[in-house]
Protein backbone atom coordinates (compact mmCIF):
# COMPACT_ATOMS: atom_id res chain seq x y z
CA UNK A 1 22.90 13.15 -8.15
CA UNK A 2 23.92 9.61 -7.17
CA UNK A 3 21.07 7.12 -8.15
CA UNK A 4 19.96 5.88 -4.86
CA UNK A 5 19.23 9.44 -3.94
CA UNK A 6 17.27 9.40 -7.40
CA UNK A 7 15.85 5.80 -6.79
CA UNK A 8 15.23 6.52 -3.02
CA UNK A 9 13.05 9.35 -4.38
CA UNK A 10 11.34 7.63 -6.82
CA UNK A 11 12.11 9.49 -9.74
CA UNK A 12 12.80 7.01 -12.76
CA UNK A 13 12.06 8.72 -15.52
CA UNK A 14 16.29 9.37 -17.21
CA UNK A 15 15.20 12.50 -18.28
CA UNK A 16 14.33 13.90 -14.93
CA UNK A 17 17.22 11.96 -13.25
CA UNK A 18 19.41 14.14 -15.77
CA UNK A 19 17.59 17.11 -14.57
CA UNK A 20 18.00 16.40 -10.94
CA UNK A 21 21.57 15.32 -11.55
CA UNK A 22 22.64 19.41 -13.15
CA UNK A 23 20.80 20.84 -10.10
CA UNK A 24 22.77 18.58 -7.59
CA UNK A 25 25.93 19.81 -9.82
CA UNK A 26 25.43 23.55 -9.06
CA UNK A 27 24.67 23.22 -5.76
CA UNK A 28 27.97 21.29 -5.11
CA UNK A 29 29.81 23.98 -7.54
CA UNK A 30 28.08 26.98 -5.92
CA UNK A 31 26.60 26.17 -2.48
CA UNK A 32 29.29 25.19 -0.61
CA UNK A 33 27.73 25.26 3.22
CA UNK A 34 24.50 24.83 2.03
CA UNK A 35 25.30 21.41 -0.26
CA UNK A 36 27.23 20.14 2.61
CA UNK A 37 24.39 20.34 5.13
CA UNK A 38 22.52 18.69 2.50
CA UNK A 39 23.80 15.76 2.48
CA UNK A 40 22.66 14.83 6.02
CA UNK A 41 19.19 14.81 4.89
CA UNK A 42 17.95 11.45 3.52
CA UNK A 43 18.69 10.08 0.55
CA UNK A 44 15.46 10.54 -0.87
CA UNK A 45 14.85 14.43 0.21
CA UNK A 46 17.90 15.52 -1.29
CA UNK A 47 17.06 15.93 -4.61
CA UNK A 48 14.13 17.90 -3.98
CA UNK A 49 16.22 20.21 -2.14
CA UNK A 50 19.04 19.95 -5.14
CA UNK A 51 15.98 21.45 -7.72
CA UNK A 52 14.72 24.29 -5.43
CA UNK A 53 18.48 25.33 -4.85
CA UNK A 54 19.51 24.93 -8.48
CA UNK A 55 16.71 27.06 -10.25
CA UNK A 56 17.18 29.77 -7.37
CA UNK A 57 20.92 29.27 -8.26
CA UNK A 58 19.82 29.91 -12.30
CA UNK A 59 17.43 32.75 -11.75
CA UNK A 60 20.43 34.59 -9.72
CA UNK A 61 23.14 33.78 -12.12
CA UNK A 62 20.90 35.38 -14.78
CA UNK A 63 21.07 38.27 -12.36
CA UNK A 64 24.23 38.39 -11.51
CA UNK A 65 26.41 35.99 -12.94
CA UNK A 66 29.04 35.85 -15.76
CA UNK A 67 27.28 37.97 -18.77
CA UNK A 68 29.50 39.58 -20.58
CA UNK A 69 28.40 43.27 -21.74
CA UNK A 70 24.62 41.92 -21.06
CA UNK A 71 22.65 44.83 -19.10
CA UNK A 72 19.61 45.19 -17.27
CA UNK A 73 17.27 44.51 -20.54
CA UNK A 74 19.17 41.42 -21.60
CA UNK A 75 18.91 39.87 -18.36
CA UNK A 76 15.22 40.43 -18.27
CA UNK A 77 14.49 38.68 -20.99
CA UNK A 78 16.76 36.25 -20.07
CA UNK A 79 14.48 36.43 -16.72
CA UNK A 80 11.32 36.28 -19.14
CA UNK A 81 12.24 33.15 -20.95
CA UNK A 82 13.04 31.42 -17.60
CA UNK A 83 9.10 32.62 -16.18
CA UNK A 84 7.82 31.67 -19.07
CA UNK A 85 9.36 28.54 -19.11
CA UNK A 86 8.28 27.47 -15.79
CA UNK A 87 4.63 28.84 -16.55
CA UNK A 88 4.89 26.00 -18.96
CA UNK A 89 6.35 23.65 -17.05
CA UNK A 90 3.86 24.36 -14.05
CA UNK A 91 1.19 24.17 -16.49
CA UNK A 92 2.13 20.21 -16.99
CA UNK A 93 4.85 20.98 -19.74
CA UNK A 94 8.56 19.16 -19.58
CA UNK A 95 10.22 22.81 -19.10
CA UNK A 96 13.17 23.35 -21.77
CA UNK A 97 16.04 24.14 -18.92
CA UNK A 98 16.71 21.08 -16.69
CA UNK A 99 16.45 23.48 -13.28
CA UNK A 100 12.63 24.17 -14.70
CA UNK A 101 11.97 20.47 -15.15
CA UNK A 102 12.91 19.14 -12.09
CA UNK A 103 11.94 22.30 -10.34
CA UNK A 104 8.46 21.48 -11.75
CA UNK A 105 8.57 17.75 -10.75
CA UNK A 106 9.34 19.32 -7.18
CA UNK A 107 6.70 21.33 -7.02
CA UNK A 108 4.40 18.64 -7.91
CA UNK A 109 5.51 15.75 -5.60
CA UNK A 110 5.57 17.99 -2.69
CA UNK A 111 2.65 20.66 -3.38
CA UNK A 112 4.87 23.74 -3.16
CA UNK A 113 2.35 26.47 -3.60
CA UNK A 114 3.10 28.06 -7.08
CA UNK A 115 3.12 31.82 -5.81
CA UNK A 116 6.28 31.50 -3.53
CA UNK A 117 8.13 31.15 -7.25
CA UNK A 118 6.62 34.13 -8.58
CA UNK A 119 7.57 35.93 -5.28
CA UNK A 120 11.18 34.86 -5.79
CA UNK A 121 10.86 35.74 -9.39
CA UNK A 122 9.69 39.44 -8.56
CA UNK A 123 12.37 39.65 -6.17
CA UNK A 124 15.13 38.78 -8.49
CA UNK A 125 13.37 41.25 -11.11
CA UNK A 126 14.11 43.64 -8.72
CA UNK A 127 17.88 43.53 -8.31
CA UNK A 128 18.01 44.69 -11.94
CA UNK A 129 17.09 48.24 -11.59
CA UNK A 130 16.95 48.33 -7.56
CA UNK A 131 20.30 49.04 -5.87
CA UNK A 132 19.66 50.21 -2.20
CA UNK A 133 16.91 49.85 0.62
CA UNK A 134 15.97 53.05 2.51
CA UNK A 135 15.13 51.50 5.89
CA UNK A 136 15.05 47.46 6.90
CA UNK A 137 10.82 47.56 5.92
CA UNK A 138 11.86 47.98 2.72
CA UNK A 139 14.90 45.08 2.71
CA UNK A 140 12.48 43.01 4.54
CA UNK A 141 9.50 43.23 1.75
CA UNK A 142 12.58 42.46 -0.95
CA UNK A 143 14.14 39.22 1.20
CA UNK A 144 10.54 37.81 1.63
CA UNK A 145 10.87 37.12 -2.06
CA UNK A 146 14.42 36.05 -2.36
CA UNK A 147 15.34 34.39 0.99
CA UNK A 148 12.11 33.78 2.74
CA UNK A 149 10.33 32.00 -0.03
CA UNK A 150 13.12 29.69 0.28
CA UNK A 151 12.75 28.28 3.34
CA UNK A 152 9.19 27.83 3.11
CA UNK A 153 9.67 26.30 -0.36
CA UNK A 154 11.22 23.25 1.55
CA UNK A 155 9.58 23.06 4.44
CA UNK A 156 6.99 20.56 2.88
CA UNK A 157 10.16 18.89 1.74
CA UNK A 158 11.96 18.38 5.23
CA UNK A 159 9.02 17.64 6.58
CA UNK A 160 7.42 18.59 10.04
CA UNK A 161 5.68 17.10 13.31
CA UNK A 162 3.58 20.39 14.23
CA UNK A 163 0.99 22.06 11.49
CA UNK A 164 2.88 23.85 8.39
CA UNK A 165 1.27 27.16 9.63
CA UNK A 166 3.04 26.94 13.26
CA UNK A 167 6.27 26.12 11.74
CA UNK A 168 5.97 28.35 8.28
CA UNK A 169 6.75 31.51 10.15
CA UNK A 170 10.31 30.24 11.49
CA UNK A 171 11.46 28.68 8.09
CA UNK A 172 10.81 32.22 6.58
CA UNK A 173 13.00 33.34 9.69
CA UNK A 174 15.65 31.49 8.93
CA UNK A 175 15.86 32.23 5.14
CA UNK A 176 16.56 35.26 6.10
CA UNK A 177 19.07 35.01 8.09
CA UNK A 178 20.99 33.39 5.93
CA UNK A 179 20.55 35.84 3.14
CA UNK A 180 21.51 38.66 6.03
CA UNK A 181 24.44 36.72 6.65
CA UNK A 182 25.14 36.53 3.15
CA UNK A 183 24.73 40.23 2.62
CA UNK A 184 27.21 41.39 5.53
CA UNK A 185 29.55 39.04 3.96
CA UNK A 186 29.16 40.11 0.57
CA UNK A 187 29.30 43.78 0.99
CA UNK A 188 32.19 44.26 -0.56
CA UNK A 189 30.98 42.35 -3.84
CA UNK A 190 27.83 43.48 -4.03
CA UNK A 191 29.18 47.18 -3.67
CA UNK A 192 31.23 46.22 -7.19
CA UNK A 193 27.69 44.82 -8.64
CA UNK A 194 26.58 48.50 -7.97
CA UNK A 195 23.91 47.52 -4.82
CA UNK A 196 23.99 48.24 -1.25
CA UNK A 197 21.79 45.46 0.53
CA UNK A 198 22.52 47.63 4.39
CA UNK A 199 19.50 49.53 4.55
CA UNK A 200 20.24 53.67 4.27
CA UNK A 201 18.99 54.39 7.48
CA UNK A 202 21.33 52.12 9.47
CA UNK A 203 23.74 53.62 7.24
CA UNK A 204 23.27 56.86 7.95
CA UNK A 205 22.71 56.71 10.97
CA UNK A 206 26.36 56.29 11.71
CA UNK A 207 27.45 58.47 8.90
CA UNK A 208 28.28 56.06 6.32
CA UNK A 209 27.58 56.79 2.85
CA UNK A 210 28.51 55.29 -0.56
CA UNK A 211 31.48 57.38 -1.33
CA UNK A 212 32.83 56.01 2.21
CA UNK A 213 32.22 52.06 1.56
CA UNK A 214 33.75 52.59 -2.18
CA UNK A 215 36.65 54.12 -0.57
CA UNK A 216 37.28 51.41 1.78
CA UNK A 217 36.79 48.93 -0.87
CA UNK A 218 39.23 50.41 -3.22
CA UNK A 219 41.69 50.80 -0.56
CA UNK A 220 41.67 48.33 2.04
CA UNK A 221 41.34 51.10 5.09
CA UNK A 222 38.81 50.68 7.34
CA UNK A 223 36.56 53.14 9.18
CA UNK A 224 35.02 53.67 12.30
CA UNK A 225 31.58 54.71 11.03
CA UNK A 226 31.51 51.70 8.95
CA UNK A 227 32.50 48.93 11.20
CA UNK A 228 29.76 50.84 13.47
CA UNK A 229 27.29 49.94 11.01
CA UNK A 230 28.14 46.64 10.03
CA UNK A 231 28.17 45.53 13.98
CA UNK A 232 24.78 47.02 14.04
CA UNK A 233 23.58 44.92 10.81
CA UNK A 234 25.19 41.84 12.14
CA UNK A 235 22.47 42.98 15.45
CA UNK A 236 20.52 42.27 13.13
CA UNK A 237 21.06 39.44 11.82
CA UNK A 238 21.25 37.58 14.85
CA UNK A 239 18.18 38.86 16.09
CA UNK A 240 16.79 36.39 12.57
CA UNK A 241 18.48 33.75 14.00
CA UNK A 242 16.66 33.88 17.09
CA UNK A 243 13.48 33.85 15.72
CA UNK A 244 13.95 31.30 13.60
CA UNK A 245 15.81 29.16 16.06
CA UNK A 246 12.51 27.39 17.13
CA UNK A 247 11.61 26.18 14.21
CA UNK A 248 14.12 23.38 13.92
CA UNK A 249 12.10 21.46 16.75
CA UNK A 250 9.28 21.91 14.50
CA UNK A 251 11.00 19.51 11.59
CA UNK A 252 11.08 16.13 10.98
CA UNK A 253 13.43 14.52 13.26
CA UNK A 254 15.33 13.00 10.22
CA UNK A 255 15.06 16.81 8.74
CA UNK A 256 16.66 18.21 12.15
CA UNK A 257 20.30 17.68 11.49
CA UNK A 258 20.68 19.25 7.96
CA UNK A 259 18.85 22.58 9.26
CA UNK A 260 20.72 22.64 12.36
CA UNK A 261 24.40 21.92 10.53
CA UNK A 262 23.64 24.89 8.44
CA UNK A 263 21.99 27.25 11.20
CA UNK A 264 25.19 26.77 13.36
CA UNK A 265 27.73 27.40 9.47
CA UNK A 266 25.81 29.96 8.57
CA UNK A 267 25.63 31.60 12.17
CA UNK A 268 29.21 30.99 12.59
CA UNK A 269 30.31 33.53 9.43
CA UNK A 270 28.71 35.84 11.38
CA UNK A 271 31.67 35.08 13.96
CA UNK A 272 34.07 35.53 10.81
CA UNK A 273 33.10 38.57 10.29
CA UNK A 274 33.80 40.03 13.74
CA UNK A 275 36.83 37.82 14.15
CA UNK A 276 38.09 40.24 10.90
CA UNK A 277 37.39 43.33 12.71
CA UNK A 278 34.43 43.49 10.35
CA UNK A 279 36.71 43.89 7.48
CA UNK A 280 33.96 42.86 4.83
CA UNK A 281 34.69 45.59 2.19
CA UNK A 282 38.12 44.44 1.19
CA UNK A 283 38.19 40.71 1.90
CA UNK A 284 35.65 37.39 2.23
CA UNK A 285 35.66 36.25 5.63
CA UNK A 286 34.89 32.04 6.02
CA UNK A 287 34.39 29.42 8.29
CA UNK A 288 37.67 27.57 8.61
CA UNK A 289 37.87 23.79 6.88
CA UNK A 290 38.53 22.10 9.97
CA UNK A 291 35.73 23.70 11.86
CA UNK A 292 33.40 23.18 8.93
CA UNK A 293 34.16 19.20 8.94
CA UNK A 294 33.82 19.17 12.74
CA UNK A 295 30.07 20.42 12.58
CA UNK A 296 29.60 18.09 9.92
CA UNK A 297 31.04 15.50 11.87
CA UNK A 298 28.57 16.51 14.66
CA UNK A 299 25.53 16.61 12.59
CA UNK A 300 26.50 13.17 10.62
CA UNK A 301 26.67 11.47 14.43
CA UNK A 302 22.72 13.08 14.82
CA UNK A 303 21.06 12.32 11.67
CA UNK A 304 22.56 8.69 12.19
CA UNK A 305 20.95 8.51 15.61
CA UNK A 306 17.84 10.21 13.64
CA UNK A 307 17.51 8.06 11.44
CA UNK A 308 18.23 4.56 13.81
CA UNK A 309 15.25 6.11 15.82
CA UNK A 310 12.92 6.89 12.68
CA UNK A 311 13.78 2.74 12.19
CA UNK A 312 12.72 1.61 15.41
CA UNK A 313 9.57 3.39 15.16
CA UNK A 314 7.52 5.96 17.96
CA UNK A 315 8.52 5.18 21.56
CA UNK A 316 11.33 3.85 21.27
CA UNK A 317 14.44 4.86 23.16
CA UNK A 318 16.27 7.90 21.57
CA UNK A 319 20.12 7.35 20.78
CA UNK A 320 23.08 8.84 22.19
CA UNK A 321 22.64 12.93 22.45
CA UNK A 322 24.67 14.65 19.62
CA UNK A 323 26.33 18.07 20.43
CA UNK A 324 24.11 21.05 20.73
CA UNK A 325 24.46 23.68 17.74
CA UNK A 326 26.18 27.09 18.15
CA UNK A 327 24.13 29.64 18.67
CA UNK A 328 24.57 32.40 16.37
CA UNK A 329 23.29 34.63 18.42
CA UNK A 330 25.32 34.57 20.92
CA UNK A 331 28.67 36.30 20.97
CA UNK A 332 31.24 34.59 19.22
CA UNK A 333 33.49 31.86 21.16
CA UNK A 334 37.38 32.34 21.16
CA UNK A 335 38.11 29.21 19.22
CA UNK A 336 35.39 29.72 16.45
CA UNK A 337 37.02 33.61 15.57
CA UNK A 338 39.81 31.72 13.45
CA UNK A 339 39.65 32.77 9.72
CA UNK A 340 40.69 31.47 6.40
């Protein structure tokens, strides 16, 4: 965390600054499209956004991250002592983690409502005994705690010009598309973690099973039932994108440019994936650098032009028009299918 982002904030106290500071540090070390997009918010909002991704960012780790021979009953009470740490912490304590005491300080200077953590929370609980879906109700109900909380966790931070309960409904939208997107990514990775995020129905219904994704993960072949099924997921997932597509309107105009940077990343895995021939179970498919810097690029040029109009106050003459955002989707363009 650089101090004018902590000054432009207002947070002073050095303890909190330090706190802020190790949640900016994992999002940089972990959230690689995501910490890029936020840095085209204002100085001021980003370390709000820093704490909301960095406790997520603990609470999965604890989940799912490095743990040596720890199973499911050490990482709950590793997930206990992190709940019970933010109890505290909401409760007016300091929090003894520094992702619970800036969290905390979040949730206070914004008024994040205190059961979208505890949703989260019971979601993550979850992926420790929980390791498929039988239909999409059922992966729906689990992403409302671990994606969709997310986006309406910072919409009070980004800020909006229509009521929060017109644009709530599309930041929920979009958190999960990203997690979709994450999940037809990941399959491959998650398979090794022992879970299967596809729902069993879409599964089955092209006669995929979990004997036939381990085999194509152990051994790099692909299958024609199984790139049926991941085309139909990524169906899917666009249809999230659409829904949520409206919502960026809804946002501060400042706001704008971070969501749409990462709708148009995020959206453009999707056209990784296919540009792999939806080769997911034996490799990571990635936006390329170059592309990545020229959306970033794109959305630097907007929130500049955002935030000259935010200056000259309401009714003033807007800037020069930025580039609009891909559209996820939409079928992948040619010259967005290259891969690194």
């Amino acid at each position: 965390m650089t101090a004018r982002e902590l000054d432009a904030a207002g947070i002073t106290d050095p303890a909190l600054r330090s706190a802020y500071t190790r949640c900016r540090e994992l999002n940089a070390r972990h959230g690689r499209t995501y910490f890029l997009a936020t840095r085209l918010l204002t100085p001021g909002r980003r370390p709000a956004v820093h704490a909301l991704y960095g406790f997520a960012r603990w609470a999965d780790d604890i989940v799912d991250g490095p743990g040596g021979d720890a199973g499911p009953a050490a990482r709950a009470l590793a997930l206990d002592r992190l709940e019970d740490d933010l109890a505290r912490g909401l409760a007016g304590g300091a929090g003894a983690e520094p992702v619970v005491r800036a969290l905390t300080d979040t949730v206070r200077r914004h008024g994040i409502a205190h059961q979208l953590l505890a949703d989260f929370l019971t979601s993550m609980r979850s992926d420790l005994t929980v390791t498929s879906y039988p239909d999409h109700t059922a992966l729906r109900s689990y992403m409302h705690g671990s994606a969709a909380v997310i986006g309406l966790q910072m919409l009070p931070v980004l800020g909006t010009v229509t009521p929060h309960e017109e644009a709530a409904p599309h930041a929920a939208e979009l958190g999960v598309a990203f997690q979709m997107t994450n999940f037809l990514r990941d399959v491959g990775e998650d398979l090794d973690r022992g879970r299967v995020y596809l729902p069993q129905d879409l599964l089955g219904a092209h006669g995929v099973h979990h004997d036939l994704l381990r085999h194509c993960r152990d051994t790099g072949h692909t299958d024609s039932r199984v790139t049926a099924a991941l085309k139909a997921f990524e169906s899917l997932t666009r249809t999230a994108y659409r829904r949520a597509a409206p919502g960026i309107g809804m946002l501060d105009p400042v706001s704008r440019p971070c969501i749409r940077t990462a709708f148009t990343l995020y959206g453009e895995i999707l056209d990784a994936v296919a540009a792999t021939g939806y080769r997911v179970l034996d490799r990571r498919a990635v936006v390329p650098r170059r592309r990545r810097a020229l959306v970033a690029a794109n959305g630097l040029l907007r929130a500049t032009a955002a935030r000259a109009a935010a200056r000259r106050g309401p009714g003033a003459p807007p800037g020069p028009a930025a580039p609009a955002p891909t559209d996820p989707s939409a079928a992948p363009h040619p010259a967005q299918r290259e891969v690194a």
